[in-house]
XYZ file of C-alpha atoms in Angstrom:
596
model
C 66.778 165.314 33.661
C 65.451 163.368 36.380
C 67.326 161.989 39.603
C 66.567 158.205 38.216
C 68.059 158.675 35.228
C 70.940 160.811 36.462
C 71.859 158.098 38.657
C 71.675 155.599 35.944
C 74.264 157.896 34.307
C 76.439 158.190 36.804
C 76.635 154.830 38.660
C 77.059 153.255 34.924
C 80.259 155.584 34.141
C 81.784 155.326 37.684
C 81.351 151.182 37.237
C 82.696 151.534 33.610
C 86.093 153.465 35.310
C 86.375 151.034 37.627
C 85.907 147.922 35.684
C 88.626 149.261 33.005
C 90.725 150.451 35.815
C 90.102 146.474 36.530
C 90.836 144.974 32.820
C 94.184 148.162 32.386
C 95.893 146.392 35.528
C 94.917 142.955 35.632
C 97.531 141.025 38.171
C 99.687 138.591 36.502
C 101.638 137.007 39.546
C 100.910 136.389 43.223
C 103.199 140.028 43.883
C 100.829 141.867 41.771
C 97.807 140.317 43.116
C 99.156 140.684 47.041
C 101.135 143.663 46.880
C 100.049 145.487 43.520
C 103.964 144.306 42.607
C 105.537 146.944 45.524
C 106.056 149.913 43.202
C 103.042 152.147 44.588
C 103.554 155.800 45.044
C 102.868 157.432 48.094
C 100.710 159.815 46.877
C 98.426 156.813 45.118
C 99.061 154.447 47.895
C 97.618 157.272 50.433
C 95.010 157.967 48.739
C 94.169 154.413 47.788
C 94.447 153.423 51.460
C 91.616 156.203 52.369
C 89.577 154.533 49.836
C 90.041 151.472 51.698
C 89.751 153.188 54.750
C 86.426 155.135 54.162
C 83.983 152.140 53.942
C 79.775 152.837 53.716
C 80.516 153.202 57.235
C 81.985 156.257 56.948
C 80.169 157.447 54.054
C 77.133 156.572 55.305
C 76.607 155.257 58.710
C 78.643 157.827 60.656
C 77.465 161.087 59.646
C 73.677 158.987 60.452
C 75.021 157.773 63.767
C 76.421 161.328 65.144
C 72.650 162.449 63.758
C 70.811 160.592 66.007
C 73.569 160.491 69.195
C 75.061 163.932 68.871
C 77.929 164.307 71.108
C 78.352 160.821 71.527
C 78.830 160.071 68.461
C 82.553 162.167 67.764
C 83.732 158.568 69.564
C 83.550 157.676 65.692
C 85.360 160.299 64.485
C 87.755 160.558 67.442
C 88.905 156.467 67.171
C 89.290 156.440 63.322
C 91.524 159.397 62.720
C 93.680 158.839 65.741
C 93.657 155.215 64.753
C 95.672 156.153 61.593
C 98.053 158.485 63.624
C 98.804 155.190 65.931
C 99.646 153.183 62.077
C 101.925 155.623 61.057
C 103.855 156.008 64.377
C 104.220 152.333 65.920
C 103.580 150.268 62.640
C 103.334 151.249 58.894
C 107.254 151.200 58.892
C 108.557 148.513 60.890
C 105.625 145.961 58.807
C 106.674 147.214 55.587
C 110.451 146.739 56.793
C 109.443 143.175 57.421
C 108.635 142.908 53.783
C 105.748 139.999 54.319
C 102.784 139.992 52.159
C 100.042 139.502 55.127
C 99.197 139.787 58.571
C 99.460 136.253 59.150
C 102.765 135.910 57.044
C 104.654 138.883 59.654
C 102.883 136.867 62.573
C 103.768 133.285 61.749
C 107.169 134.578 60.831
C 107.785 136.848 63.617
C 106.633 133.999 66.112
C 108.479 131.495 64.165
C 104.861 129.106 64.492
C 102.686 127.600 61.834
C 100.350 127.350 64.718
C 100.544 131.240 65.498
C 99.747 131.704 61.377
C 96.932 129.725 62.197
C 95.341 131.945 64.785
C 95.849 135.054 62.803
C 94.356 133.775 59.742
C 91.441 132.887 62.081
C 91.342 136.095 63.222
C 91.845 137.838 59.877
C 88.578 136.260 58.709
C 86.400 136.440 61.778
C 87.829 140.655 61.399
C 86.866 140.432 57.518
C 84.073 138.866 57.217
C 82.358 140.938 60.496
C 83.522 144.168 58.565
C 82.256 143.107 54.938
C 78.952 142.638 56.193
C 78.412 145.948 56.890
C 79.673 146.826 53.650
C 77.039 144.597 51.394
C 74.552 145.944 53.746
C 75.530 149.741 52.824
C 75.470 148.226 48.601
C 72.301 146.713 49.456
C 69.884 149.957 50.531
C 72.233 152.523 48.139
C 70.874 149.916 45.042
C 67.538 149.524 46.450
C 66.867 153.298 46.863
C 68.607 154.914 43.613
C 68.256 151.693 41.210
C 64.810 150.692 42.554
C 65.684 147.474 43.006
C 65.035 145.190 46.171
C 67.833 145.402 48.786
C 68.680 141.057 48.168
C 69.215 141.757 44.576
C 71.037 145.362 45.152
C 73.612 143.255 47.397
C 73.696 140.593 44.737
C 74.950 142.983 41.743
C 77.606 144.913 44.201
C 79.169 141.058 44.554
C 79.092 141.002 41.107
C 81.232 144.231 40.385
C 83.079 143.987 43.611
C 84.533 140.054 42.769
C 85.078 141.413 38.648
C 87.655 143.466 39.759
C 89.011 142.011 43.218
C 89.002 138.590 41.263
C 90.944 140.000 38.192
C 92.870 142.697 38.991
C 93.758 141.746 42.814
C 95.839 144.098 44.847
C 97.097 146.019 41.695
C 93.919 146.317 40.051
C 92.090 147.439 43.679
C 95.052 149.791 44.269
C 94.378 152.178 40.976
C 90.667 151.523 41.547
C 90.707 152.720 44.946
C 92.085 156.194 43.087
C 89.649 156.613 41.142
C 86.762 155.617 44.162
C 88.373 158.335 46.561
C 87.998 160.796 43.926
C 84.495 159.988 43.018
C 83.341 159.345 47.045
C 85.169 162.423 48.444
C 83.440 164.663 45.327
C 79.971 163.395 46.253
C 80.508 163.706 50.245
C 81.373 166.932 49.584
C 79.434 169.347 46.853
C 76.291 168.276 48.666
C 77.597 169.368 52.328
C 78.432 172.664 50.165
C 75.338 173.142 49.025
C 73.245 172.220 52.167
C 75.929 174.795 54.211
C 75.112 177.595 51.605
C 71.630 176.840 52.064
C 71.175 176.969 55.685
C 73.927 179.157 56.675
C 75.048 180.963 54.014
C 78.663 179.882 54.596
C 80.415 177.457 51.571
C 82.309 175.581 54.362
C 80.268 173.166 55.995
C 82.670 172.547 59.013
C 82.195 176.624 59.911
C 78.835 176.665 58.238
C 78.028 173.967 61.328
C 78.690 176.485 64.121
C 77.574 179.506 62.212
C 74.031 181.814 62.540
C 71.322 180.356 60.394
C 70.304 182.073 57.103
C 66.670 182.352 57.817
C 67.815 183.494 61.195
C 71.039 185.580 61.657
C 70.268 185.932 65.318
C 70.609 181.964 66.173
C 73.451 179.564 66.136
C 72.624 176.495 63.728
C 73.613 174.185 67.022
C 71.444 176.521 69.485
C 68.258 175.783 67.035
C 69.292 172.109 67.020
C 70.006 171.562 70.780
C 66.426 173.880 71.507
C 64.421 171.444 69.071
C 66.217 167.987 70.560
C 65.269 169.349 74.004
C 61.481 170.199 72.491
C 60.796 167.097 71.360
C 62.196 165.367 74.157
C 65.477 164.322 73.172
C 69.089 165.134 75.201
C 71.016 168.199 73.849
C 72.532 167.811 70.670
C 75.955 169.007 71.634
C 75.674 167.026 74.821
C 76.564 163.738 75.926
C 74.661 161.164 77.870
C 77.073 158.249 77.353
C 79.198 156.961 80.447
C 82.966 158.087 80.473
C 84.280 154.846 80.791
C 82.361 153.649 77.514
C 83.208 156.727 75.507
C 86.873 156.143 76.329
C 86.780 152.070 76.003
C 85.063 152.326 72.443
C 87.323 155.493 71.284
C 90.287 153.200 72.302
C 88.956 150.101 70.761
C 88.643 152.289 67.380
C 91.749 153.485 67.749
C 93.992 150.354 67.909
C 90.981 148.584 65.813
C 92.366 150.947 63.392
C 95.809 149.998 63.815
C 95.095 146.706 63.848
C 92.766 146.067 60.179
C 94.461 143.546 58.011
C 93.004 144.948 54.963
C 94.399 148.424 55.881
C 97.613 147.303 57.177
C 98.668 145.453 53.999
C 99.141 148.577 51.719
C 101.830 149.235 53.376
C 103.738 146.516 51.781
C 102.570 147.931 48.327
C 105.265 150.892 48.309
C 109.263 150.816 47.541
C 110.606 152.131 50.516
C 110.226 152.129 54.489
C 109.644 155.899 54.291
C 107.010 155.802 51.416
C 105.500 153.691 54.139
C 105.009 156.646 56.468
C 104.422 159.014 53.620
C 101.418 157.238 52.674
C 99.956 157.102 55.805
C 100.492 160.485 56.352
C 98.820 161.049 53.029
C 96.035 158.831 54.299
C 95.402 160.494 57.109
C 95.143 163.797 54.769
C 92.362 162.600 52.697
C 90.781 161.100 55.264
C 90.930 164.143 57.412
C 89.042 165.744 54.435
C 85.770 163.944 54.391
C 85.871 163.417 58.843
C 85.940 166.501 59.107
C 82.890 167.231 56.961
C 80.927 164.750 58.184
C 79.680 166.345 61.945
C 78.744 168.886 59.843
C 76.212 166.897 57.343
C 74.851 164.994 60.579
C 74.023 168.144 61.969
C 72.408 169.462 58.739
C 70.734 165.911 58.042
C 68.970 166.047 61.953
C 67.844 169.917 61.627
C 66.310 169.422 58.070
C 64.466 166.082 59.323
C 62.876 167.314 62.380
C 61.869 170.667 60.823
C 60.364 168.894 57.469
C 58.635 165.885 59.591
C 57.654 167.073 62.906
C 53.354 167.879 63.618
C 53.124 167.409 59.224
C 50.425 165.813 57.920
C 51.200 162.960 56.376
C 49.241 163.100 53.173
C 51.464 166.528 52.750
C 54.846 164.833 53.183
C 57.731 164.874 50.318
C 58.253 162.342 47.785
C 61.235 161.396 49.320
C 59.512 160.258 52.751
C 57.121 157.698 51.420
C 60.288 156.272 48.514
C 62.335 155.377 51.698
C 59.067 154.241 53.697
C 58.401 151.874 50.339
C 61.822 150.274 51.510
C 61.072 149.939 54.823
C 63.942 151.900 56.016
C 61.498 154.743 57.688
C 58.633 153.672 59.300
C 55.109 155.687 60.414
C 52.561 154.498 62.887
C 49.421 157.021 63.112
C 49.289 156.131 67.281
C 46.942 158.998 68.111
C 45.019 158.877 64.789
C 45.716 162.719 64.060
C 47.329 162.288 60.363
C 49.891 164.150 61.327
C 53.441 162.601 61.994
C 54.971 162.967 65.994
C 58.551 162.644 66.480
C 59.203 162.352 69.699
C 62.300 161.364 72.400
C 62.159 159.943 75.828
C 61.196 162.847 77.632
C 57.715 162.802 76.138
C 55.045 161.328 78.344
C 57.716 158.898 79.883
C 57.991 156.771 76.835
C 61.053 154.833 75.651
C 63.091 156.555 72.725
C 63.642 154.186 70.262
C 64.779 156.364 67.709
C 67.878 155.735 64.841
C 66.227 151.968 65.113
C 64.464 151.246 61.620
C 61.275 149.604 60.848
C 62.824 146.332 60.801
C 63.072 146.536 65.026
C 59.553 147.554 64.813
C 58.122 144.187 65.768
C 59.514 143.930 69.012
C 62.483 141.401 67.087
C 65.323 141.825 64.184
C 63.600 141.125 61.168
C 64.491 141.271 57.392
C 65.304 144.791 56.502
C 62.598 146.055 54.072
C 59.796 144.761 56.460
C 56.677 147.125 56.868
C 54.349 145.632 59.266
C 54.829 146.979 62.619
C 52.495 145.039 65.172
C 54.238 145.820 68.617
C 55.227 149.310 68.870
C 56.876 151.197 71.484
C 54.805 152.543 74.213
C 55.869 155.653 73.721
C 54.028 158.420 71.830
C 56.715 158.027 68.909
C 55.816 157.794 65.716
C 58.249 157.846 63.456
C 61.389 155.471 63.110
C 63.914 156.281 60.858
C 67.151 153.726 59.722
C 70.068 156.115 60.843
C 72.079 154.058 57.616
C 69.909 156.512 55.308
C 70.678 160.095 56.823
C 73.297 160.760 54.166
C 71.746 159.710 51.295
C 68.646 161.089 51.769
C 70.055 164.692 53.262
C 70.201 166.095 49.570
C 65.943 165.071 48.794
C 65.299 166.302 52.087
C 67.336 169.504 51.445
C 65.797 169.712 48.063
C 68.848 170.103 46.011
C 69.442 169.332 42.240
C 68.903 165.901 41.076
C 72.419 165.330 39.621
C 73.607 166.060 43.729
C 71.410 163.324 44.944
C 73.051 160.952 41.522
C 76.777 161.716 42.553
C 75.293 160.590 46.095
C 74.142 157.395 44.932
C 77.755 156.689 42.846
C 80.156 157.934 46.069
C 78.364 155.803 48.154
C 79.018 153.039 46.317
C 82.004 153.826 45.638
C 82.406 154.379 49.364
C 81.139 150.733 49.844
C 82.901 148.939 47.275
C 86.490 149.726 47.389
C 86.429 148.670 50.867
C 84.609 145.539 50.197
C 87.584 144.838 47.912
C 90.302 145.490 50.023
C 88.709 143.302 52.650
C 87.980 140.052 49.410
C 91.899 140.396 48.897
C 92.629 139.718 52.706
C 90.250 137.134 53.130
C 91.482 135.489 50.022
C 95.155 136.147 50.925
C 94.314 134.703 53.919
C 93.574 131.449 52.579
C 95.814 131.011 49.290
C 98.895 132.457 51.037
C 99.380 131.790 54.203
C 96.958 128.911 54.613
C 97.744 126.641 51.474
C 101.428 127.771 50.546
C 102.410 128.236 53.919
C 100.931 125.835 55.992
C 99.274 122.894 53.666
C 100.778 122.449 50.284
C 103.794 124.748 50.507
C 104.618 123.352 46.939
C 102.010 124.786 45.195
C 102.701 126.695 41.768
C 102.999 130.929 41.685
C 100.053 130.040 39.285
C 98.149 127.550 41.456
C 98.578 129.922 44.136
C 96.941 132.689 42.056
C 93.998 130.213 40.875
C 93.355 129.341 44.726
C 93.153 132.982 45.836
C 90.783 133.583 43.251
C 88.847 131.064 43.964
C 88.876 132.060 47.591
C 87.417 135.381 46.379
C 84.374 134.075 44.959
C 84.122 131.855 48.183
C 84.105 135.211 50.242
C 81.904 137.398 48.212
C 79.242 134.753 48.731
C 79.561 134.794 52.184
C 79.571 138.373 52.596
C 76.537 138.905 50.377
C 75.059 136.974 52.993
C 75.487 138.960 55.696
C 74.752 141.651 53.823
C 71.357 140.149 53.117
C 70.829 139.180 56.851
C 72.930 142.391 58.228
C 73.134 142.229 62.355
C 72.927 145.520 62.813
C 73.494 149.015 61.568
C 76.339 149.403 59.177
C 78.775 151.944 61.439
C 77.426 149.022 64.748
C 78.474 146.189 62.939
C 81.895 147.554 61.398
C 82.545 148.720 65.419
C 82.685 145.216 66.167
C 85.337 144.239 63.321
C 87.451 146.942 65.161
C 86.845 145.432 68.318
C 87.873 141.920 67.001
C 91.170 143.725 65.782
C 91.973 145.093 68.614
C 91.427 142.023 70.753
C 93.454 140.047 68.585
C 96.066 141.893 66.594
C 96.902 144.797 67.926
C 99.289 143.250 71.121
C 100.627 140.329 68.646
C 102.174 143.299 66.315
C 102.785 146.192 69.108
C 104.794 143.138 71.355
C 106.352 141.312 67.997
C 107.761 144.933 66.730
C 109.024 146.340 70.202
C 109.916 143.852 72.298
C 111.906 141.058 71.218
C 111.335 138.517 73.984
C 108.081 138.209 72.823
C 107.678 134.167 72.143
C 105.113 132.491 70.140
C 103.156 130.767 73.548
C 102.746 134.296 74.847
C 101.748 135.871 71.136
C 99.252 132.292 70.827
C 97.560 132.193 74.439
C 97.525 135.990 74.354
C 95.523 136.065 70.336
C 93.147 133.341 71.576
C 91.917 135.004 74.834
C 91.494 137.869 73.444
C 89.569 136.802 70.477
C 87.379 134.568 72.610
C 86.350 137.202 75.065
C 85.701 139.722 72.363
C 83.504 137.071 70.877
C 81.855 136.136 73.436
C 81.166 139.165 75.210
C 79.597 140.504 71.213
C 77.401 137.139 71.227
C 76.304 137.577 74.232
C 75.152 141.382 73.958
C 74.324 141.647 70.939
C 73.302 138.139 69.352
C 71.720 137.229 72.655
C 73.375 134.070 72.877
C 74.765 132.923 76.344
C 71.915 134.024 78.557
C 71.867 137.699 76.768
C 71.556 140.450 78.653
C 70.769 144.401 78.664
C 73.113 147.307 79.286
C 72.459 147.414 82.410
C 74.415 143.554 82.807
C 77.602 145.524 80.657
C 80.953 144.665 82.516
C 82.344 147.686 83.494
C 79.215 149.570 81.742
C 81.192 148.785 78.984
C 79.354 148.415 75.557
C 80.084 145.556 72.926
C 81.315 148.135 70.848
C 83.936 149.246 73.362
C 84.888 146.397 74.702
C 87.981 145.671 72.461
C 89.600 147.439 75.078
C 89.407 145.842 77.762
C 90.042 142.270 75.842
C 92.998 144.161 74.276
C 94.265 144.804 77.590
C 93.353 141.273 78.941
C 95.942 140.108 75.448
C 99.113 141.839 76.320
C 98.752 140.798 79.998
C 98.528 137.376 78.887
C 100.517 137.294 76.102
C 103.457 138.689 78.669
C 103.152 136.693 81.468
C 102.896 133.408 79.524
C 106.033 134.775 77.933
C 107.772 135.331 81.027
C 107.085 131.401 81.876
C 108.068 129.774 79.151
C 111.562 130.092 76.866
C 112.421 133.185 74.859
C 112.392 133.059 71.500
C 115.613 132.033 69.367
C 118.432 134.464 68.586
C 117.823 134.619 65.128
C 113.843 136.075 65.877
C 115.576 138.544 68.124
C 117.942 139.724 65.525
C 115.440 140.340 63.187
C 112.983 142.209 65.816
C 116.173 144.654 66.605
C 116.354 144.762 63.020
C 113.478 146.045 61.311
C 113.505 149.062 63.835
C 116.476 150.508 62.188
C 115.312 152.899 59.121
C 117.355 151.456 56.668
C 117.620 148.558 54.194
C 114.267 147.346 53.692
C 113.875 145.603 50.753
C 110.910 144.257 48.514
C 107.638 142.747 50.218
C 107.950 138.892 49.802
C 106.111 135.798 49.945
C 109.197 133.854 51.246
């Protein structure tokens, strides 16, 4: 059977399971719909939270990124996982002791401030809505390139599933989707990493197949053969870094308490029974998300071998099917510079030319244009020829590879599945964000269990609109734009919750002026570098040399200085707020999330 209809097959039944999943656990009060009703196992709660976790970033844009930056991209894989390790330790518990639905609902509460709510439900959509774009992006080229479909209207039928089952099912229905969308994205990250491994290096585990001899050559290392073609063609060694310290550490840490920081991840931890099925589930998070992170150097490394050995000095009138599919979509690009016929891929050590590779045919032009463009009329003057979207290394890894058409199907339905739970997760925060603790706790706190239900699903389809967007006018690559959500976290939430949990003369002016700052900087310094706005500016203007990406850090750090010196000047908060900070450190006597 072919791959088309294969992934007909497959992306039907995996939408079928989740769309019953949707209908079988349908929320029927605002505790189902914000906290899937509290009765989550750990077990499904962990592995529901990696769903949520592993976004088309992961899936996708990762394994592409550490393909085209080698070394420097492990800052990836390094500020996710020991992002989680920082939840379990210094949060998971004490939020899920505090027993509040949201993000906002622990802040306002904690700081005993409508006006603090306010700032974190600011922040809780500026986070959201940055990190769904990348998202609808990743739904976008997965339906354009397996559905044949145009990217606009691939984005416009994952809103459609995605606000089906966020809309009807909510937190409880997302919860038992996620299950089923680990299951399905883990499987498909996976069998073909197997496969490829077996392939190239006779070894079924692609983590040791990655530093193993090749099969076609027992005498050399897969990552010798890599590093010796990189340096051939003019690129830095594979396993080598050219990224300055101080921005691998500053973006590392901005992942890391990023991580710690994600509404969308931090509320299902209010989903389980107990304070300890809290940590349980993170630790079970961390598990299955350990499982596919640690896979993934290993499929970059694969994905960047099999590209340069199938495209380098080939003619282009003898290149796979696959090459000229993905060129159709504009997410490769080819200009004949020398007029050979043959394709030259080429880095920045070649005849003193620029590298601009990883950037797709949409940068071609000299500006960001729509992806799916394929006129390129000012080149590089480099001898480059090739450009290739590093958001496509994963899916096309198993057509470059050559492997069975039912691997490159299961592909196409983990990736969305990859996309799409997260994209969920991230519609019930925004939504939350609004119908809770914007309406009931701030404008109409009156409002009906059942008119609070109606305005959070309302809120949804709001959302999904916006995101779908961005995801038709993405700002960048999907792993670059979701590296700015963390930054935005860590600006802005991260010293709020660390300061409201541990030290108890935290006030609401220090938590306010310390959220705003660092929410402005982190926006402004992103707008500036990125967006061009403000005068722009290159990396050579970085402060620090300190990327956009990393610099979450250093407005993280700018935060808690504010945040405690303002609440050094001004009066500590009342008894009652200290009581409860001492409180929900002890491991005992948590009760049910509430709304309250």
């Amino acid at each position: 059977m072919d791959a088309q209809t294969l992934t007909y097959i497959f992306v039907g039944l995996s939408f079928a399971l989740y769309i019953g999943i949707a209908i079988w656990s349908r929320a029927g009060s605002t505790k189902e719909f914000y906290v899937a009703g509290g009765g989550v196992s750990p077990l499904a709660n962990g592995m529901a939270t990696a769903a949520d976790w592993m976004s088309a970033a992961s899936f996708i844009s990762m394994a592409g990124i550490i393909s085209f930056m080698g070394y420097d991209g492990s800052v990836f894989l390094m500020g996710w996982t020991g992002g989680y390790v920082l939840l379990a330790l210094l949060l998971a518990p004490y939020l899920r002791k505090f027993g509040k639905f949201t993000v906002p609902d622990f802040i306002g509460d904690r700081y005993y401030s409508n006006t603090a709510r306010g700032v974190a439900v600011i922040c809780a959509l500026l986070v959201s809505f940055t990190y769904i774009a990348g998202q609808m992006r990743g739904v976008g080229v997965v339906f354009s390139r397996f559905l044949e479909v145009e990217i606009d209207t691939g984005v416009y039928i994952g809103m459609a599933i995605v606000l089906f089952y966020a809309v009807l099912g909510g937190m409880k229905g997302i919860t038992y989707t996620q299950v089923a969308q680990y299951c399905v994205l883990i499987f498909a990250f996976l069998v073909p990493a197997i496969f490829i491994s077996i392939q190239m290096t006779d070894n079924p585990i692609p983590m040791f197949g990655m530093g193993d001899t090749l099969a076609s050559n027992p005498d050399t290392y897969m990552l010798d053969k890599l590093d010796g073609l990189s340096q051939e063609l003019g690129f830095n060694a594979y396993t080598e870094g050219s990224k300055p310290m101080i921005d691998v550490f500053a973006i590392t840490l901005a992942l890391m308490v990023g991580t710690a920081g994600l509404p969308h991840v931090i509320v299902r931890f209010f989903t389980v029974k107990r304070v300890k099925d809290a940590r349980k589930s993170a630790g079970f998070a961390l598990l299955f998300i350990g499982i596919l992170y640690i896979t993934a150097p290993a499929v970059a490394s694969f994905a960047k071998l099999n590209l340069m050995e199938t495209v380098r000095n080939t003619p282009y009138k003898e290149l796979p099917a696959w090459f000229n599919t993905w060129e159709d979509l504009g997410l490769i690009g080819w200009i004949d510079k020398n007029e050979d016929g043959k394709v030259q891929y080429l880095g920045e050590g070649m005849n003193g030319g620029e590298a601009i590779e990883g950037k797709g045919p949409e940068f071609l032009d000299g500006e960001t244009g729509a992806v799916g463009q394929r006129v390129v009329t000012n080149a590089s003057a480099n001898d480059n020829e090739l450009y290739v979207d590093r958001d496509i290394m994963v899916l096309a890894n198993p057509e470059i590879a050559d492997l069975p058409n039912w691997v490159i199907a299961l592909v196409a339905a983990g990736c969305l599945a990859a996309a799409l739970s997260t994209a969920a997760g991230l519609l019930l925060v925004i939504s939350s964000s609004v119908s809770h603790d914007l309406i009931k706790k701030m404008v109409y706190p009156k409002i009906s269990d059942k008119g609070e239900l109606i305005a959070a699903r309302l809120a949804s389809v709001v959302a999904v609109v916006v995101a779908g967007y961005f995801g038709i006018n993405p700002p960048g690559f999907v792993a670059a734009v979701v590296a700015l959500a963390f930054g935005l976290a860590a600006a802005s939430f991260f010293p709020a919750i660390i300061l409201g949990i541990f030290y108890k003369k935290m006030n609401k002016e220090g938590a306010i002026s310390g959220m705003i700052v660092g929410i402005s900087l982190m926006l402004f310094y992103m707008l500036k570098f990125k967006f061009d706005l403000f005068g722009g500016g290159t990396a050579d203007d970085y402060w620090f040399g300190v990327s956009p990406e990393g610099f979450g850090s250093i407005a993280m750090v700018i935060n808690f200085i504010i945040s405690i010196v303002v609440s050094k000047i001004t009066a500590a908060p009342p008894q009652d707020v200290q009581e409860i900070v001492e409180n929900i450190r002890i491991p005992s006597g948590a009760g049910e999330a509430t709304g309250h």
